[in-house]
Each structure stands twice: as C-alpha cells, then as structure tokens.
Short mmCIF file of C-alpha atoms in Angstrom, two decimals:
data_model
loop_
_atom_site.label_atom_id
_atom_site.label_comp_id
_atom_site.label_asym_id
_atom_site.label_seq_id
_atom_site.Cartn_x
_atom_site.Cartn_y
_atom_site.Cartn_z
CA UNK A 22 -0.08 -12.18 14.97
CA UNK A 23 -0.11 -9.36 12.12
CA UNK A 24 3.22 -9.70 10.09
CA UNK A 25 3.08 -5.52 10.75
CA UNK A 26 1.43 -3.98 13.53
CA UNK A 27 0.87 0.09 14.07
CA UNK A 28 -0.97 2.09 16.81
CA UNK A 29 -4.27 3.06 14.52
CA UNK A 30 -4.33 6.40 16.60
CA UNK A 31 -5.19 9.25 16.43
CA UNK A 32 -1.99 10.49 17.35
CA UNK A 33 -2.10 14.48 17.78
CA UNK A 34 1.29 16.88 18.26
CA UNK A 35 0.63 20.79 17.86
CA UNK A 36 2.46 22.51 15.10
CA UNK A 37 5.94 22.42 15.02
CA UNK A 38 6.20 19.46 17.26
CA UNK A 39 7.79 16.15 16.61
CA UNK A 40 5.30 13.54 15.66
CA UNK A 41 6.84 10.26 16.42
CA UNK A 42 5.26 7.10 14.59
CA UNK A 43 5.92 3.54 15.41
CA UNK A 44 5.76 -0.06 13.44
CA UNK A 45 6.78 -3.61 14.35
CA UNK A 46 7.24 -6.45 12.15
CA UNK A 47 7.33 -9.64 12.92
CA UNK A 48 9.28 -11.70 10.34
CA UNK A 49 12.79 -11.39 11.48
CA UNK A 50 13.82 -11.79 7.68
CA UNK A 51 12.34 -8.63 6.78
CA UNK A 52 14.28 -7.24 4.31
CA UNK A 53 13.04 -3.28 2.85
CA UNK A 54 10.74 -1.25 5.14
CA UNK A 55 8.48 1.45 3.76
CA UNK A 56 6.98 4.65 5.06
CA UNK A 57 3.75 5.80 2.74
CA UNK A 58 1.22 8.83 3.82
CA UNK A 59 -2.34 8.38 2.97
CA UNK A 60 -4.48 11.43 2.79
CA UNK A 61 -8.48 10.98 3.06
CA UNK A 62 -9.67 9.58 -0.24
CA UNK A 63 -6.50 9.38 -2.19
CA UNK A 64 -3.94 6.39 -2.40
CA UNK A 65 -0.73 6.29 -0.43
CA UNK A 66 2.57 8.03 -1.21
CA UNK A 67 5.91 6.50 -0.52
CA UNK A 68 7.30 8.95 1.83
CA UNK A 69 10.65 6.95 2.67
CA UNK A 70 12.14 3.76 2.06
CA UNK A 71 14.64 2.29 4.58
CA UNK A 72 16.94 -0.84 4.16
CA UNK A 73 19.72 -1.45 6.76
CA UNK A 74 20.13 -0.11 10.69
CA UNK A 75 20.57 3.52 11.72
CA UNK A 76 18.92 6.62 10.89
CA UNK A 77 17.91 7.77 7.42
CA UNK A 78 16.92 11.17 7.06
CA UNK A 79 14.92 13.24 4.15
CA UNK A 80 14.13 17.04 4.87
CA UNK A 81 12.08 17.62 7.93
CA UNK A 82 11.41 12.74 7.57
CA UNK A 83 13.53 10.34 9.40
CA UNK A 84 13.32 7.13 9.14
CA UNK A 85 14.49 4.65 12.03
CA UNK A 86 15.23 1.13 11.64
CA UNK A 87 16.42 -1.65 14.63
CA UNK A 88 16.60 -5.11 12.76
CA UNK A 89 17.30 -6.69 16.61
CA UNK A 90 14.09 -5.41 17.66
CA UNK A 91 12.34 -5.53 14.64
CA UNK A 92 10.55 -1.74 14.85
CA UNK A 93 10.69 0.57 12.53
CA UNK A 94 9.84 4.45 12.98
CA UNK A 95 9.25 7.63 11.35
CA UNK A 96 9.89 11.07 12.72
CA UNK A 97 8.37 14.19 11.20
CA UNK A 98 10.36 17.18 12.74
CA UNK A 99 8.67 20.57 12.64
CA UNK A 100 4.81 18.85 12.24
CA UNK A 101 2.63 21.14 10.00
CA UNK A 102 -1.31 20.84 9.70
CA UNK A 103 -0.41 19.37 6.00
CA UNK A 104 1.10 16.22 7.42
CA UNK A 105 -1.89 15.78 8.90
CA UNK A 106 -2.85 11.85 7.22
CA UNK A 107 -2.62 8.37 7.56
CA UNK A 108 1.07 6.84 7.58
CA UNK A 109 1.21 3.55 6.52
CA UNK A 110 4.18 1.45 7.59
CA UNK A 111 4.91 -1.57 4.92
CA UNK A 112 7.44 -4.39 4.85
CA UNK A 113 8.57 -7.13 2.39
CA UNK A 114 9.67 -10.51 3.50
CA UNK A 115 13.13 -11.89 2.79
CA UNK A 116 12.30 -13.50 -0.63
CA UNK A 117 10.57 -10.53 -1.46
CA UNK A 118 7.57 -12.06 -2.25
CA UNK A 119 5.23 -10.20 -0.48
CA UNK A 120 4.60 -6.50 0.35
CA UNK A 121 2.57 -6.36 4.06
CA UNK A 122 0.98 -2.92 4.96
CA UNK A 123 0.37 -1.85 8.79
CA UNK A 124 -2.98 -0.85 8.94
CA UNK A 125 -2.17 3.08 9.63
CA UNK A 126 -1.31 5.45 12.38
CA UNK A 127 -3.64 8.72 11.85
CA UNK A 128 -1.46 11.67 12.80
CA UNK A 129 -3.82 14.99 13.57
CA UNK A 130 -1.29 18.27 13.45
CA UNK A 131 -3.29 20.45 15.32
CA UNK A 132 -2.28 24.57 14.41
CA UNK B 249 7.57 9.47 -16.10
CA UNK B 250 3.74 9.02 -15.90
CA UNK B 251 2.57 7.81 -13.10
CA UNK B 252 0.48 4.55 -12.52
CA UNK B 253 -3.26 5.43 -13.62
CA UNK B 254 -6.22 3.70 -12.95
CA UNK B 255 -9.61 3.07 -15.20
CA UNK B 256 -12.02 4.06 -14.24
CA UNK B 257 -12.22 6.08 -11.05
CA UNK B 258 -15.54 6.07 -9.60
CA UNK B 259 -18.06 2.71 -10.58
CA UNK B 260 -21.55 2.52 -8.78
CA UNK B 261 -22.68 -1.56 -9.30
CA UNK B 262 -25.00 -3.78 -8.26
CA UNK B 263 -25.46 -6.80 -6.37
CA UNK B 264 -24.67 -9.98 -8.58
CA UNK B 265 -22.87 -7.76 -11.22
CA UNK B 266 -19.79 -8.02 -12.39
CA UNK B 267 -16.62 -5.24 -12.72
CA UNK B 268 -13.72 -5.39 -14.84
CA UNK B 269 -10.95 -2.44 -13.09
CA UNK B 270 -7.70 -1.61 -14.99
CA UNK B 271 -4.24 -0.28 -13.97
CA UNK B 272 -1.67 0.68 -16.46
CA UNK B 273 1.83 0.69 -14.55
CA UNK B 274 4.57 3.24 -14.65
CA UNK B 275 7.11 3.20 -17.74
CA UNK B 276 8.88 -0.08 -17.73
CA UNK B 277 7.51 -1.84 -14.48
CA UNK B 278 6.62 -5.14 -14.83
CA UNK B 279 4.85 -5.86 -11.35
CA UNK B 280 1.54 -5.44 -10.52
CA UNK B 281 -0.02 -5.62 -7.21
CA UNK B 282 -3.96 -4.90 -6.70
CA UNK B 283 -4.94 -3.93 -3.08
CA UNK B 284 -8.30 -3.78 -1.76
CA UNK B 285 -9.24 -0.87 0.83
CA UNK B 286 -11.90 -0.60 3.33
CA UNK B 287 -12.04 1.73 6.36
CA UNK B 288 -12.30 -1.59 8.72
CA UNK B 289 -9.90 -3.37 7.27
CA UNK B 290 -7.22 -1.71 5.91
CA UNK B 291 -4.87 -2.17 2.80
CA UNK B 292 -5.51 -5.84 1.70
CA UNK B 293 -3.47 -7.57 -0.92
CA UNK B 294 -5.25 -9.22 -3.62
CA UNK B 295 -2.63 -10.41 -5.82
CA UNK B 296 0.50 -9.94 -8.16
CA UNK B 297 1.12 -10.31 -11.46
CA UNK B 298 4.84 -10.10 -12.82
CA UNK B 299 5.08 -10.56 -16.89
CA UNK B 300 1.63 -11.80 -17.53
CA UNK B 301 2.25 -14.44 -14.51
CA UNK B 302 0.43 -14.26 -10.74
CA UNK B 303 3.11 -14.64 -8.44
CA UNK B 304 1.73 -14.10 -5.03
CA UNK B 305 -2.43 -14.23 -3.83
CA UNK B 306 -4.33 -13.15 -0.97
CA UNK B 307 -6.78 -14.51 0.60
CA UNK B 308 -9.63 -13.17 -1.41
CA UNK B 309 -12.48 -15.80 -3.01
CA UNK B 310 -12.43 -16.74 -6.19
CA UNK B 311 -14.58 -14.00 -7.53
CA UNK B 312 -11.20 -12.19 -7.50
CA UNK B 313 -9.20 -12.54 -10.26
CA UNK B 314 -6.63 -10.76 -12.58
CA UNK B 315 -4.49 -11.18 -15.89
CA UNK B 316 -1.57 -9.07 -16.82
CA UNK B 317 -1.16 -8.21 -20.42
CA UNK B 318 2.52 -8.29 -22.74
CA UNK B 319 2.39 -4.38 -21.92
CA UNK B 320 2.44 -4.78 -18.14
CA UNK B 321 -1.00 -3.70 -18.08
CA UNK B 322 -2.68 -5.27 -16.01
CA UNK B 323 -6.83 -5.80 -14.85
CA UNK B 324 -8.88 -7.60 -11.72
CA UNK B 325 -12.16 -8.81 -12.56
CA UNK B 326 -14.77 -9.33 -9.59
CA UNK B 327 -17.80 -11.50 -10.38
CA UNK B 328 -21.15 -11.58 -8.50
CA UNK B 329 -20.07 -8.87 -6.57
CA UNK B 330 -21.57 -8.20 -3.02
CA UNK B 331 -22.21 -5.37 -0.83
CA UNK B 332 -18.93 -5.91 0.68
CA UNK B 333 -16.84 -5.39 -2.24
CA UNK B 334 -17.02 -1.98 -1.83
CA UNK B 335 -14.04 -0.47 -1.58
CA UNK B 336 -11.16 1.44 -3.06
CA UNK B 337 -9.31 -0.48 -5.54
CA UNK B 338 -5.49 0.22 -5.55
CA UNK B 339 -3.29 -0.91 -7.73
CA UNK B 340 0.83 -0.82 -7.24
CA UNK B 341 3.81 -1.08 -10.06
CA UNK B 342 7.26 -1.73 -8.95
CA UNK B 343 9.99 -2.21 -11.59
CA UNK B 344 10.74 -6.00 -11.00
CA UNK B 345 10.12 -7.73 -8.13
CA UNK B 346 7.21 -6.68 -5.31
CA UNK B 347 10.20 -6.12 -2.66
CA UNK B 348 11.45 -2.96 -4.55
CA UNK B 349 8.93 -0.11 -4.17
CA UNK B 350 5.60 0.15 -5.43
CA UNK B 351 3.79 2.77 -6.55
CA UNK B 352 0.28 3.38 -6.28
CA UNK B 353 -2.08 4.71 -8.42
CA UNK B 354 -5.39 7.00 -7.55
CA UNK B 355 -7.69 4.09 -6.94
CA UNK B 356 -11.39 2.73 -8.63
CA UNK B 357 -13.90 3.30 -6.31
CA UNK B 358 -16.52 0.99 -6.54
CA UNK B 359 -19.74 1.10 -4.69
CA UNK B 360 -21.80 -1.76 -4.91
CA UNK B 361 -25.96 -1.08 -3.89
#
C-alpha cells in the first residue's frame, strides 16, 4: 500500500465549476498535509498547507482535512483554465522524517 | 527572499557518464531534499541532507549520492548513469526539519542518450 494515494485523473470541471480533488494517507500518525500544483515542465508549488481537522480556506483554495478517515482534499471554487495542472497531495509522518508525495491528480478546466 | 535555484537546468549525458547537479536552498534553510521525476513514476525521494548530514534515503542504488556543504548548499552526484536516469531533478529546502514545508526549485533536466 502507497503511504499516499490520489486518483491520477484526468479530472475535467468546465469553468467556474468546483473541482474537487481527493488524497488518502495511510499512516494514521500523519502529522502536516500539503497541497502543491505542478504545471507541465516546471516543479511544484505549495498551494496550501493543512495541519489539524476542519476546513482551511485561501481565496477561491480550501483545504479539507479528516484525521479519522485519514483523507485529505482540496477544493478550487470558481475553476479557471489556469488551474488547469497537476495537484500533488504530500504528507509527512509523525517524526517528521519523511515527506511522501501522491503521485498527482491532473485537473483539465475546460473554458 | 530568493528562491531555491538549481545548476544547471538542462544536461544532455551519456550512458556510463557521470553528473554532478546542485541546489542552493532558500535564505537560512538548512534541509535539503532531492526528488527524482519521471512521467511513470512520479515524485521519488532520493534523499535528505540537514547540516551537512543525510538524514533520510530512498530507495535509489548507490550511484545516487549527495553531500551538503557548511552553506546549506547542497549537490547529488549520479555515476554510470543509465538511460533511465532521465528525469527531472528536484530539489526541496525547508527551514529545519523535512516535516515543515519544502520548497522546490525549477529542476535539472537531464537526458541521458
């Protein structure tokens, strides 16, 4: 089993949908969770960090985090064609030894 | 504060050559992750160096390796490289431990022929 596991995709929402992305972990210990976009050919870009349970939100991002079902999300309210990329969901273990990437959900925002 | 850069960006090797990559971290970091990228295979960790020490490896062969410098700068060496160790190179600062967030940098691209 992959310590983080996201749907590759492609996941496509018209313009000014929500695009909803999805990660599971699977060390319960998981302490910091990680949102980072990856456009084609460049490196990734945190987008948001999350730490405890709820809902943290930044501009049009949200970040969702449920410790008791170890998943993590990422909403993008109001999708535009620019958000079109690979998000990358990324999680550190309790100790924080070690940083473990998903392996990317392509979102396609189609205008 | 400047971000993490990478030297150099684009390397075209070949088979049974050697590359030396570098990555100079942000202002005051003092972790350095390398990542190895590959359309099949996604973000792989390579390792992490915290004040000139590895803390944490992947599973890569020993033709990987790295050394951090008293600067925080840090390089990855791959020896008798192969056809699969091309890739984009990605390396990640963070300001003390790998749990906080990293950083990444543009990348080395290295083709190997």
């Amino acid at each position: 089993q992959k310590e983080v596991e996201q749907n590759s995709g492609p996941l496509s929402v018209p313009e000014g949908a929500i695009a909803s992305l999805n990660c599971t972990y699977s060390d319960r210990g998981s302490q910091s969770f990680f949102w980072y976009r990856q456009y084609s050919g460049k490196s990734p870009e945190l987008i948001m960090s999350i730490y405890s349970n709820g809902d943290k939100e930044d501009g049009r991002f949200t970040a969702q985090l449920n410790k008791a079902s170890q998943y993590v999300s990422l909403l993008i309210r109001d999708s535009q064609p620019s958000d079109s990329a690979t998000y990358l969901c990324a999680v550190t273990t309790y100790n924080f030894n070690k940083f473990y990437f998903g392996s990317g959900t392509k979102l396609n925002v189609k205008p | 504060k400047a971000g993490v850069t990478q030297t150099p960006r684009y390397l075209i090797k070949t088979r049974g050559q050697q590359v030396t990559l570098s990555c100079s971290p942000i202002s005051g970091h003092r972790s350095v992750s390398w990542y190895q990228q590959t359309p099949g295979q996604g973000l792989q960790f390579l390792f992490e160096y915290f004040s000139e020490t590895q803390r944490n490896k992947g599973n890569f062969p020993g033709r990987f390796s790295g050394r951090q410098f008293s600067n925080s700068r840090s390089e990855m060496n791959v020896s008798t490289l192969e056809l699969g160790d091309s890739a984009l190179y990605l390396c990640a600062s963070s300001s003390t431990t790998v749990g906080e967030t990293q950083y990444f940098g543009p990348g080395t691209r290295l083709l190997v022929l």
